[in-house]
């Protein structure tokens, strides 16, 4: 036995994010019978850029930050992916998220590849002016490799519509007017109606479709949602309006539980007023770990990565898990859930609503035209329904999990585009 090789192999429980994505890739690649050379080409990023972001802070201090843009694959079109400002951002995480974008855009069949960017910084400690300076400096460093036909950034954790306006303005200083260079912009600044709600709404749409396929009614489905930010709150709103029984939600301040169903409109108002759920008194307080272990039919992790792991998967009682967040289930826990018959809808399908409406925004920008909210919602429903049906059929045909099926479809599409276009 080659002990060096064994020692070098990553222990699944200590797996880094990118290794986890590669593992999901390999499970699907095994089913597709992909050879090693093809796997290597499809897994590796086309380009990884690390840049220095040197800025002056409000107090005159010089700060030097690290920024990344990873462009994973462009076989199907310009690369697309968010920009994250978070203190845990590193190259491994950006790499993982960039490749997830390739598989996500291929799965929902929009003409994009995948990319991701980020800056290692705590946005809570920055003033608005500091955020703007950092963003503009970052664009100075990467403007040559992004653009409407090359790589189109969008918001992610720590960035928002205003950040996208700064990026557009800075990029246009070099390249001229072209709002399609970035998506997730404010509606009044070439943004799309319905972009903000799109990811959470998509989670709700897909939850509805899954239940329908399983012959269940929303009213008989108790739901727990971790995270009440952009994704979690809009998912809660849509599901509440669709008569799901939401018994628990949480944010960074803790969990809130009512076995008879929560007053979601009241909780949305509370968050709007106070910025978080802290102080909400209409429910029993529970911890985030307790929320994950509740006796519910549907669990929707919509906050962080890696929250369902080897050490807590035994506590999960839900029959279905819909991954609102990216990478919330560790691969080892995923295996356990699959063996127990728990249906997990993977992130590359479940949270694809956001990139889908980003695509609509890009289409509108290129046509100098604006769709109304109804049209955006109808088209979102159509794109996600088609992707759901594809995944459902593939899973049944090959008797694999929804995740493996989703990766099989996405990998096949990217491989075919690569063959048609030449590697
Ligand atoms: P957000 O910042 O708007 O909200 C995050 C929520 O998680 C907040 O309610 C926050 O309080 C909560 N949270 C933070 N730390 C927590 C903790 N330790 N325990 C419990 N809750 C905690 O972010 P978002 O845009 O809603 O994104 C959430 C996830 O969804 C991320 O993984 C993101 O990459 C993914 N995602 C987002 C979009 C999008 O369009 N926003 C699209 C695809 C994927």
Short mmCIF file of C-alpha atoms and ligand atoms in Angstrom, two decimals:
data_model
loop_
_atom_site.label_atom_id
_atom_site.label_comp_id
_atom_site.label_asym_id
_atom_site.label_seq_id
_atom_site.Cartn_x
_atom_site.Cartn_y
_atom_site.Cartn_z
CA UNK A 1 0.00 0.00 0.00
CA UNK A 2 1.22 3.50 -0.82
CA UNK A 3 1.06 5.08 2.64
CA UNK A 4 2.09 8.50 1.34
CA UNK A 5 -0.93 8.52 -0.96
CA UNK A 6 -3.23 7.47 1.88
CA UNK A 7 -1.85 10.17 4.14
CA UNK A 8 -2.29 12.77 1.40
CA UNK A 9 -5.91 11.82 0.66
CA UNK A 10 -8.29 14.34 2.29
CA UNK A 11 -10.39 12.97 5.11
CA UNK A 12 -13.97 13.66 4.05
CA UNK A 13 -14.85 15.27 7.38
CA UNK A 14 -11.98 17.73 6.95
CA UNK A 15 -12.70 18.29 3.30
CA UNK A 16 -12.32 21.79 1.96
CA UNK A 17 -15.22 23.27 0.03
CA UNK A 18 -13.68 22.68 -3.37
CA UNK A 19 -12.92 19.04 -2.58
CA UNK A 20 -16.58 18.59 -1.63
CA UNK A 21 -17.76 19.96 -4.99
CA UNK A 22 -15.20 17.76 -6.80
CA UNK A 23 -16.54 14.75 -4.94
CA UNK A 24 -20.07 15.47 -6.12
CA UNK A 25 -18.66 15.97 -9.62
CA UNK A 26 -16.86 12.61 -9.51
CA UNK A 27 -19.95 10.72 -8.34
CA UNK A 28 -21.82 12.01 -11.39
CA UNK A 29 -18.78 11.55 -13.67
CA UNK A 30 -18.59 7.88 -12.59
CA UNK A 31 -22.21 7.39 -13.64
CA UNK A 32 -21.48 9.09 -16.97
CA UNK A 33 -18.33 6.97 -17.49
CA UNK A 34 -16.15 10.06 -18.00
CA UNK A 35 -12.45 9.43 -18.64
CA UNK A 36 -9.74 11.04 -16.52
CA UNK A 37 -8.61 13.54 -19.16
CA UNK A 38 -12.13 14.94 -19.58
CA UNK A 39 -12.63 15.12 -15.81
CA UNK A 40 -9.42 17.08 -15.41
CA UNK A 41 -10.41 19.60 -18.08
CA UNK A 42 -13.90 20.09 -16.72
CA UNK A 43 -12.83 20.38 -13.10
CA UNK A 44 -9.97 22.82 -13.45
CA UNK A 45 -10.64 26.55 -13.62
CA UNK A 46 -9.67 28.38 -16.81
CA UNK A 47 -8.22 31.28 -14.87
CA UNK A 48 -7.65 32.22 -11.23
CA UNK A 49 -6.70 35.78 -10.46
CA UNK A 50 -5.51 36.99 -7.05
CA UNK A 51 -5.12 40.74 -6.71
CA UNK A 52 -3.98 43.27 -4.18
CA UNK A 53 -6.65 45.75 -3.13
CA UNK A 54 -4.76 48.61 -1.50
CA UNK A 55 -7.02 51.32 -0.03
CA UNK A 56 -6.97 54.22 2.37
CA UNK A 57 -9.47 53.87 5.21
CA UNK A 58 -11.54 56.75 6.64
CA UNK A 59 -9.04 57.29 9.47
CA UNK A 60 -6.11 57.60 7.01
CA UNK A 61 -4.83 54.07 7.68
CA UNK A 62 -3.46 52.13 4.66
CA UNK A 63 -5.16 48.74 4.30
CA UNK A 64 -4.06 45.98 1.91
CA UNK A 65 -6.73 43.37 1.16
CA UNK A 66 -6.74 40.27 -1.04
CA UNK A 67 -9.30 39.92 -3.84
CA UNK A 68 -10.06 36.96 -6.09
CA UNK A 69 -11.83 36.23 -9.35
CA UNK A 70 -11.99 32.62 -10.47
CA UNK A 71 -13.28 31.94 -13.98
CA UNK A 72 -14.13 28.30 -14.07
CA UNK A 73 -15.62 27.52 -17.47
CA UNK A 74 -16.95 29.42 -20.51
CA UNK A 75 -17.87 26.58 -22.86
CA UNK A 76 -21.57 27.56 -22.83
CA UNK A 77 -21.22 31.34 -22.76
CA UNK A 78 -19.83 34.26 -20.75
CA UNK A 79 -18.94 33.34 -17.20
CA UNK A 80 -21.30 34.39 -14.43
CA UNK A 81 -21.02 34.52 -10.68
CA UNK A 82 -21.34 36.62 -7.57
CA UNK A 83 -18.91 38.73 -5.64
CA UNK A 84 -18.62 37.95 -1.91
CA UNK A 85 -17.22 40.22 0.81
CA UNK A 86 -16.61 38.06 3.87
CA UNK A 87 -13.80 37.45 6.31
CA UNK A 88 -13.63 33.74 5.42
CA UNK A 89 -13.20 34.28 1.66
CA UNK A 90 -10.17 32.40 0.32
CA UNK A 91 -9.12 30.93 -3.00
CA UNK A 92 -10.47 27.48 -2.15
CA UNK A 93 -13.95 28.81 -1.39
CA UNK A 94 -14.04 31.02 -4.50
CA UNK A 95 -12.88 28.07 -6.62
CA UNK A 96 -15.65 25.86 -5.24
CA UNK A 97 -18.33 28.50 -5.78
CA UNK A 98 -17.07 29.28 -9.31
CA UNK A 99 -17.40 25.64 -10.37
CA UNK A 100 -20.84 25.40 -8.73
CA UNK A 101 -21.86 28.33 -10.97
CA UNK A 102 -20.78 26.41 -14.09
CA UNK A 103 -22.95 23.44 -13.10
CA UNK A 104 -25.84 25.68 -11.98
CA UNK A 105 -26.06 27.73 -15.20
CA UNK A 106 -25.78 24.55 -17.30
CA UNK A 107 -28.47 22.83 -15.27
CA UNK A 108 -31.03 25.62 -15.71
CA UNK A 109 -29.89 25.84 -19.33
CA UNK A 110 -29.02 29.52 -19.56
CA UNK A 111 -26.17 30.51 -21.92
CA UNK A 112 -23.48 31.10 -19.33
CA UNK A 113 -20.43 29.52 -17.79
CA UNK A 114 -19.35 29.89 -14.17
CA UNK A 115 -17.19 32.29 -12.16
CA UNK A 116 -17.00 33.73 -8.66
CA UNK A 117 -15.15 36.51 -6.90
CA UNK A 118 -14.54 37.77 -3.44
CA UNK A 119 -12.57 39.95 -1.12
CA UNK A 120 -11.41 38.77 2.29
CA UNK A 121 -12.84 41.54 4.45
CA UNK A 122 -15.48 41.98 7.16
CA UNK A 123 -18.09 44.27 5.57
CA UNK A 124 -19.66 44.97 9.00
CA UNK A 125 -16.53 46.92 9.92
CA UNK A 126 -16.53 49.11 6.82
CA UNK A 127 -18.14 52.49 6.30
CA UNK A 128 -20.13 52.99 3.09
CA UNK A 129 -17.32 55.14 1.69
CA UNK A 130 -14.73 52.46 2.51
CA UNK A 131 -16.92 49.82 0.79
CA UNK A 132 -17.08 52.04 -2.28
CA UNK A 133 -13.31 52.67 -2.37
CA UNK A 134 -12.53 48.96 -1.95
CA UNK A 135 -15.01 48.04 -4.68
CA UNK A 136 -13.69 50.60 -7.16
CA UNK A 137 -10.08 49.57 -6.48
CA UNK A 138 -10.99 45.93 -7.00
CA UNK A 139 -12.58 46.81 -10.36
CA UNK A 140 -9.39 48.68 -11.33
CA UNK A 141 -7.57 45.39 -10.80
CA UNK A 142 -9.94 43.05 -12.64
CA UNK A 143 -11.74 45.21 -15.25
CA UNK A 144 -9.77 43.70 -18.13
CA UNK A 145 -11.10 40.20 -17.48
CA UNK A 146 -14.78 41.03 -16.81
CA UNK A 147 -17.46 42.43 -19.10
CA UNK A 148 -20.85 41.62 -20.70
CA UNK A 149 -19.44 39.03 -23.13
CA UNK A 150 -16.75 37.65 -20.87
CA UNK A 151 -17.62 37.44 -17.20
CA UNK A 152 -20.54 39.18 -15.50
CA UNK A 153 -20.38 39.60 -11.70
CA UNK A 154 -23.44 39.87 -9.42
CA UNK A 155 -24.12 40.31 -5.67
CA UNK A 156 -23.43 37.62 -3.08
CA UNK A 157 -22.95 37.69 0.69
CA UNK A 158 -21.73 41.10 1.83
CA UNK A 159 -22.47 42.90 -1.45
CA UNK A 160 -25.72 44.38 -2.72
CA UNK A 161 -27.36 46.37 -5.52
CA UNK A 162 -25.47 49.53 -4.59
CA UNK A 163 -22.13 47.67 -4.85
CA UNK A 164 -23.17 46.59 -8.35
CA UNK A 165 -23.82 50.24 -9.34
CA UNK A 166 -20.29 51.18 -8.21
CA UNK A 167 -18.84 48.29 -10.20
CA UNK A 168 -20.77 49.30 -13.31
CA UNK A 169 -19.69 52.92 -12.99
CA UNK A 170 -16.03 52.01 -12.49
CA UNK A 171 -15.99 49.42 -15.28
CA UNK A 172 -17.63 51.92 -17.69
CA UNK A 173 -14.83 54.44 -17.02
CA UNK A 174 -12.53 52.04 -18.88
CA UNK A 175 -14.89 50.46 -21.41
CA UNK A 176 -17.82 52.84 -22.01
CA UNK A 177 -21.55 52.59 -21.28
CA UNK A 178 -22.81 49.02 -20.98
CA UNK A 179 -25.12 48.15 -18.08
CA UNK A 180 -25.01 44.45 -19.07
CA UNK A 181 -21.48 44.30 -17.59
CA UNK A 182 -23.02 43.52 -14.19
CA UNK A 183 -26.34 42.21 -12.80
CA UNK A 184 -28.20 42.64 -9.54
CA UNK A 185 -28.28 46.41 -10.06
CA UNK A 186 -30.94 48.63 -8.46
CA UNK A 187 -34.21 48.51 -10.44
CA UNK A 188 -33.96 52.25 -11.18
CA UNK A 189 -30.42 51.75 -12.51
CA UNK A 190 -30.99 49.08 -15.20
CA UNK A 191 -31.81 46.36 -12.67
CA UNK A 192 -34.59 43.77 -13.07
CA UNK A 193 -37.85 43.77 -11.18
CA UNK A 194 -38.02 40.57 -9.13
CA UNK A 195 -34.24 40.03 -8.93
CA UNK A 196 -34.13 40.57 -5.19
CA UNK A 197 -36.84 37.99 -4.43
CA UNK A 198 -35.73 35.57 -7.15
CA UNK A 199 -33.58 33.08 -5.22
CA UNK A 200 -35.99 32.69 -2.29
CA UNK A 201 -38.99 32.61 -4.59
CA UNK A 202 -37.24 29.92 -6.62
CA UNK A 203 -36.72 27.86 -3.46
CA UNK A 204 -40.47 28.14 -2.81
CA UNK A 205 -41.43 27.26 -6.39
CA UNK A 206 -39.21 24.17 -6.29
CA UNK A 207 -40.50 23.10 -2.86
CA UNK A 208 -44.00 23.24 -4.30
CA UNK A 209 -43.00 21.16 -7.33
CA UNK A 210 -41.23 18.57 -5.21
CA UNK A 211 -44.25 18.10 -2.94
CA UNK A 212 -46.58 17.81 -5.92
CA UNK A 213 -44.40 15.06 -7.38
CA UNK A 214 -44.46 13.25 -4.05
CA UNK A 215 -48.24 13.56 -3.83
CA UNK A 216 -48.24 15.80 -0.75
CA UNK A 217 -50.07 19.01 0.05
CA UNK A 218 -48.23 22.15 1.29
CA UNK A 219 -50.72 22.53 4.15
CA UNK A 220 -49.59 19.13 5.52
CA UNK A 221 -45.93 20.07 5.28
CA UNK A 222 -44.22 21.58 8.33
CA UNK A 223 -41.20 23.66 7.37
CA UNK A 224 -38.09 24.92 9.19
CA UNK A 225 -35.94 27.56 7.48
CA UNK A 226 -32.43 28.43 8.64
CA UNK A 227 -31.49 31.99 7.62
CA UNK A 228 -33.89 34.91 7.23
CA UNK A 229 -31.82 37.06 4.86
CA UNK A 230 -32.38 37.49 1.16
CA UNK A 231 -32.92 33.80 0.40
CA UNK A 232 -34.60 32.63 3.62
CA UNK A 233 -37.04 35.52 4.00
CA UNK A 234 -38.27 35.42 0.39
CA UNK A 235 -38.55 31.62 0.55
CA UNK A 236 -40.59 31.98 3.76
CA UNK A 237 -42.84 34.60 2.16
CA UNK A 238 -43.55 32.50 -0.93
CA UNK A 239 -44.12 29.30 1.06
CA UNK A 240 -46.36 31.07 3.57
CA UNK A 241 -48.46 32.45 0.70
CA UNK A 242 -48.57 28.92 -0.80
CA UNK A 243 -50.00 27.57 2.50
CA UNK A 244 -46.97 25.65 3.75
CA UNK A 245 -46.91 25.51 7.55
CA UNK A 246 -43.70 27.30 8.55
CA UNK A 247 -43.05 26.32 12.17
CA UNK A 248 -39.50 27.65 12.59
CA UNK A 249 -37.14 30.22 11.13
CA UNK A 250 -33.80 31.52 12.35
CA UNK A 251 -31.09 34.06 11.73
CA UNK A 252 -27.73 34.80 13.30
CA UNK A 253 -29.55 35.93 16.48
CA UNK A 254 -31.20 32.52 17.03
CA UNK A 255 -34.27 30.44 16.13
CA UNK A 256 -38.01 31.09 16.53
CA UNK A 257 -40.51 28.24 16.81
CA UNK A 258 -44.28 27.88 16.88
CA UNK A 259 -45.72 24.39 16.30
CA UNK A 260 -48.98 25.94 15.06
CA UNK A 261 -47.24 28.00 12.37
CA UNK A 262 -45.39 31.32 12.49
CA UNK A 263 -46.75 34.73 11.59
CA UNK A 264 -44.37 35.21 8.62
CA UNK A 265 -45.72 38.65 7.54
CA UNK A 266 -45.19 39.86 11.14
CA UNK A 267 -41.65 38.49 11.19
CA UNK A 268 -40.84 40.14 7.84
CA UNK A 269 -42.07 43.46 9.24
CA UNK A 270 -39.98 42.97 12.38
CA UNK A 271 -36.85 42.36 10.29
CA UNK A 272 -37.58 45.38 8.12
CA UNK A 273 -37.89 47.56 11.23
CA UNK A 274 -35.03 46.19 13.36
CA UNK A 275 -32.65 44.67 10.78
CA UNK A 276 -32.91 41.14 12.22
CA UNK A 277 -35.27 38.84 14.14
CA UNK A 278 -33.68 39.83 17.47
CA UNK A 279 -36.39 40.71 19.99
CA UNK A 280 -39.22 39.00 18.09
CA UNK A 281 -41.62 37.87 20.81
CA UNK A 282 -44.32 35.98 18.89
CA UNK A 283 -42.60 32.58 19.12
CA UNK A 284 -40.60 30.27 21.37
CA UNK A 285 -36.81 30.84 21.23
CA UNK A 286 -34.69 27.93 20.06
CA UNK A 287 -31.08 27.58 18.91
CA UNK A 288 -29.99 27.13 15.29
CA UNK A 289 -28.91 23.54 16.10
CA UNK A 290 -32.37 22.82 17.57
CA UNK A 291 -33.99 24.20 14.42
CA UNK A 292 -32.04 21.74 12.28
CA UNK A 293 -33.22 18.85 14.44
CA UNK A 294 -36.94 19.74 14.52
CA UNK A 295 -39.60 17.19 13.68
CA UNK A 296 -40.65 18.72 10.35
CA UNK A 297 -41.25 17.43 6.85
CA UNK A 298 -39.12 20.04 5.09
CA UNK A 299 -35.84 21.66 6.15
CA UNK A 300 -34.46 24.62 4.18
CA UNK A 301 -30.88 25.60 5.15
CA UNK A 302 -30.56 29.11 3.68
CA UNK A 303 -27.73 30.73 5.62
CA UNK A 304 -24.29 29.12 5.65
CA UNK A 305 -22.32 26.28 4.12
CA UNK A 306 -21.61 23.00 5.93
CA UNK A 307 -24.39 23.17 8.55
CA UNK A 308 -25.51 19.53 8.14
CA UNK A 309 -22.45 17.46 8.89
CA UNK A 310 -21.32 14.01 9.98
CA UNK A 311 -21.67 15.00 13.65
CA UNK A 312 -25.28 16.24 13.51
CA UNK A 313 -26.83 14.38 10.58
CA UNK A 314 -28.25 11.72 12.91
CA UNK A 315 -30.43 14.42 14.50
CA UNK A 316 -32.08 15.46 11.24
CA UNK A 317 -35.72 14.36 11.19
CA UNK A 318 -36.88 16.12 8.01
CA UNK A 319 -37.98 13.98 5.07
CA UNK A 320 -36.88 16.58 2.50
CA UNK A 321 -34.04 19.10 2.49
CA UNK A 322 -33.94 21.98 0.03
CA UNK A 323 -30.53 23.65 -0.17
CA UNK A 324 -31.22 27.39 -0.26
CA UNK A 325 -27.59 28.13 0.69
CA UNK A 326 -24.56 26.95 -1.27
CA UNK A 327 -22.95 23.77 0.05
CA UNK A 328 -25.00 23.48 3.30
CA UNK A 329 -24.74 19.66 3.40
CA UNK A 330 -21.35 18.01 3.83
CA UNK A 331 -20.80 15.09 1.38
CA UNK A 332 -20.61 12.53 4.21
CA UNK A 333 -23.90 13.76 5.66
CA UNK A 334 -25.36 13.76 2.16
CA UNK A 335 -24.58 10.04 1.87
CA UNK A 336 -26.25 9.31 5.20
CA UNK A 337 -29.37 11.28 4.23
CA UNK A 338 -29.55 9.48 0.88
CA UNK A 339 -29.29 6.08 2.57
CA UNK A 340 -32.09 7.07 4.96
CA UNK A 341 -34.32 7.99 2.02
CA UNK A 342 -34.27 11.74 2.74
CA UNK A 343 -34.76 13.65 -0.52
CA UNK A 344 -32.17 16.44 -0.84
CA UNK A 345 -32.72 19.06 -3.53
CA UNK A 346 -29.18 20.27 -4.37
CA UNK A 347 -28.07 23.90 -4.31
CA UNK A 348 -27.31 23.98 -8.04
CA UNK A 349 -31.04 23.52 -8.64
CA UNK A 350 -32.62 24.89 -5.45
CA UNK A 351 -31.01 28.34 -5.42
CA UNK A 352 -30.71 28.84 -9.19
CA UNK A 353 -33.56 31.40 -9.23
CA UNK A 354 -31.13 34.25 -8.59
CA UNK A 355 -28.83 33.60 -11.53
CA UNK A 356 -31.86 32.95 -13.73
CA UNK A 357 -33.28 36.43 -13.10
CA UNK A 358 -29.75 37.86 -13.41
CA UNK A 359 -29.78 36.36 -16.89
CA UNK A 360 -33.12 38.08 -17.60
CA UNK A 361 -31.58 41.37 -16.43
CA UNK A 362 -28.65 40.90 -18.84
CA UNK A 363 -31.07 40.10 -21.69
CA UNK A 364 -33.15 43.23 -20.90
CA UNK A 365 -30.00 45.41 -20.71
CA UNK A 366 -28.85 44.18 -24.10
CA UNK A 367 -32.26 45.01 -25.56
CA UNK A 368 -32.59 48.36 -23.72
CA UNK A 369 -35.96 47.07 -22.58
CA UNK A 370 -37.57 46.30 -19.25
CA UNK A 371 -39.95 43.47 -18.39
CA UNK A 372 -42.75 43.86 -15.85
CA UNK A 373 -42.72 41.79 -12.66
CA UNK A 374 -45.31 39.31 -13.93
CA UNK A 375 -43.20 38.46 -16.96
CA UNK A 376 -40.10 37.97 -14.80
CA UNK A 377 -42.02 35.68 -12.44
CA UNK A 378 -43.59 33.65 -15.25
CA UNK A 379 -40.25 33.15 -17.01
CA UNK A 380 -38.57 32.22 -13.72
CA UNK A 381 -41.24 29.62 -13.07
CA UNK A 382 -40.81 28.23 -16.61
CA UNK A 383 -37.00 27.93 -16.35
CA UNK A 384 -37.05 26.31 -12.90
CA UNK A 385 -39.92 23.95 -13.78
CA UNK A 386 -38.05 22.69 -16.84
CA UNK A 387 -34.86 22.16 -14.79
CA UNK A 388 -36.81 20.37 -12.04
CA UNK A 389 -38.45 18.01 -14.55
CA UNK A 390 -35.06 17.27 -16.17
CA UNK A 391 -33.54 16.40 -12.80
CA UNK A 392 -36.52 14.33 -11.68
CA UNK A 393 -36.48 12.26 -14.89
CA UNK A 394 -32.71 11.77 -14.80
CA UNK A 395 -32.83 10.64 -11.16
CA UNK A 396 -35.56 8.11 -11.92
CA UNK A 397 -33.93 6.84 -15.11
CA UNK A 398 -30.56 6.23 -13.44
CA UNK A 399 -31.82 5.55 -9.91
CA UNK A 400 -29.55 8.21 -8.40
CA UNK A 401 -30.05 11.08 -5.97
CA UNK A 402 -31.36 14.42 -7.21
CA UNK A 403 -27.86 15.85 -6.66
CA UNK A 404 -26.10 13.23 -8.78
CA UNK A 405 -28.80 13.61 -11.44
CA UNK A 406 -28.39 17.40 -11.47
CA UNK A 407 -24.59 17.10 -11.82
CA UNK A 408 -24.98 14.46 -14.56
CA UNK A 409 -27.16 16.79 -16.64
CA UNK A 410 -24.93 19.81 -16.07
CA UNK A 411 -21.67 17.96 -16.79
CA UNK A 412 -23.12 16.42 -19.97
CA UNK A 413 -24.16 19.84 -21.26
CA UNK A 414 -20.80 21.48 -20.54
CA UNK A 415 -18.93 18.51 -22.03
CA UNK A 416 -21.05 18.65 -25.20
CA UNK A 417 -20.52 22.42 -25.55
CA UNK A 418 -16.78 21.93 -25.05
CA UNK A 419 -16.71 19.27 -27.76
CA UNK A 420 -18.71 21.44 -30.17
CA UNK A 421 -16.61 24.51 -29.54
CA UNK A 422 -13.28 22.75 -29.15
CA UNK A 423 -11.47 22.72 -25.83
P1 LIG B 1 -27.93 37.20 3.57
O1 LIG B 1 -26.68 37.77 4.09
O2 LIG B 1 -28.99 38.08 2.98
O3 LIG B 1 -28.67 36.33 4.71
C1 LIG B 1 -28.01 35.37 5.48
C2 LIG B 1 -28.90 34.99 6.65
O4 LIG B 1 -28.24 33.98 7.40
C3 LIG B 1 -29.19 36.13 7.62
O5 LIG B 1 -30.51 36.02 8.09
C4 LIG B 1 -28.20 35.87 8.74
O6 LIG B 1 -28.63 36.41 10.00
C5 LIG B 1 -28.22 34.36 8.77
N1 LIG B 1 -27.04 33.80 9.42
C6 LIG B 1 -25.76 34.22 9.35
N2 LIG B 1 -24.98 33.47 10.16
C7 LIG B 1 -25.80 32.55 10.71
C8 LIG B 1 -25.59 31.52 11.64
N3 LIG B 1 -24.40 31.27 12.15
N4 LIG B 1 -26.67 30.75 11.98
C9 LIG B 1 -27.90 31.01 11.46
N5 LIG B 1 -28.15 31.99 10.61
C10 LIG B 1 -27.11 32.75 10.24
O7 LIG B 1 -27.45 36.10 2.52
P2 LIG B 1 -28.31 35.43 1.35
O8 LIG B 1 -28.15 36.23 0.12
O9 LIG B 1 -29.68 35.11 1.88
O10 LIG B 1 -27.48 34.09 1.11
C11 LIG B 1 -27.62 32.95 1.94
C12 LIG B 1 -26.98 31.76 1.25
O11 LIG B 1 -27.60 31.57 -0.02
C13 LIG B 1 -25.49 31.90 0.95
O12 LIG B 1 -24.93 30.61 1.04
C14 LIG B 1 -25.45 32.36 -0.51
O13 LIG B 1 -24.24 32.04 -1.17
C15 LIG B 1 -26.62 31.55 -1.05
N6 LIG B 1 -27.17 32.10 -2.29
C16 LIG B 1 -27.70 33.35 -2.33
C17 LIG B 1 -28.24 33.84 -3.50
C18 LIG B 1 -28.88 35.20 -3.59
O14 LIG B 1 -29.39 35.55 -4.66
N7 LIG B 1 -28.92 35.97 -2.53
C19 LIG B 1 -28.22 33.05 -4.66
C20 LIG B 1 -27.68 31.76 -4.59
C21 LIG B 1 -27.17 31.31 -3.39
#
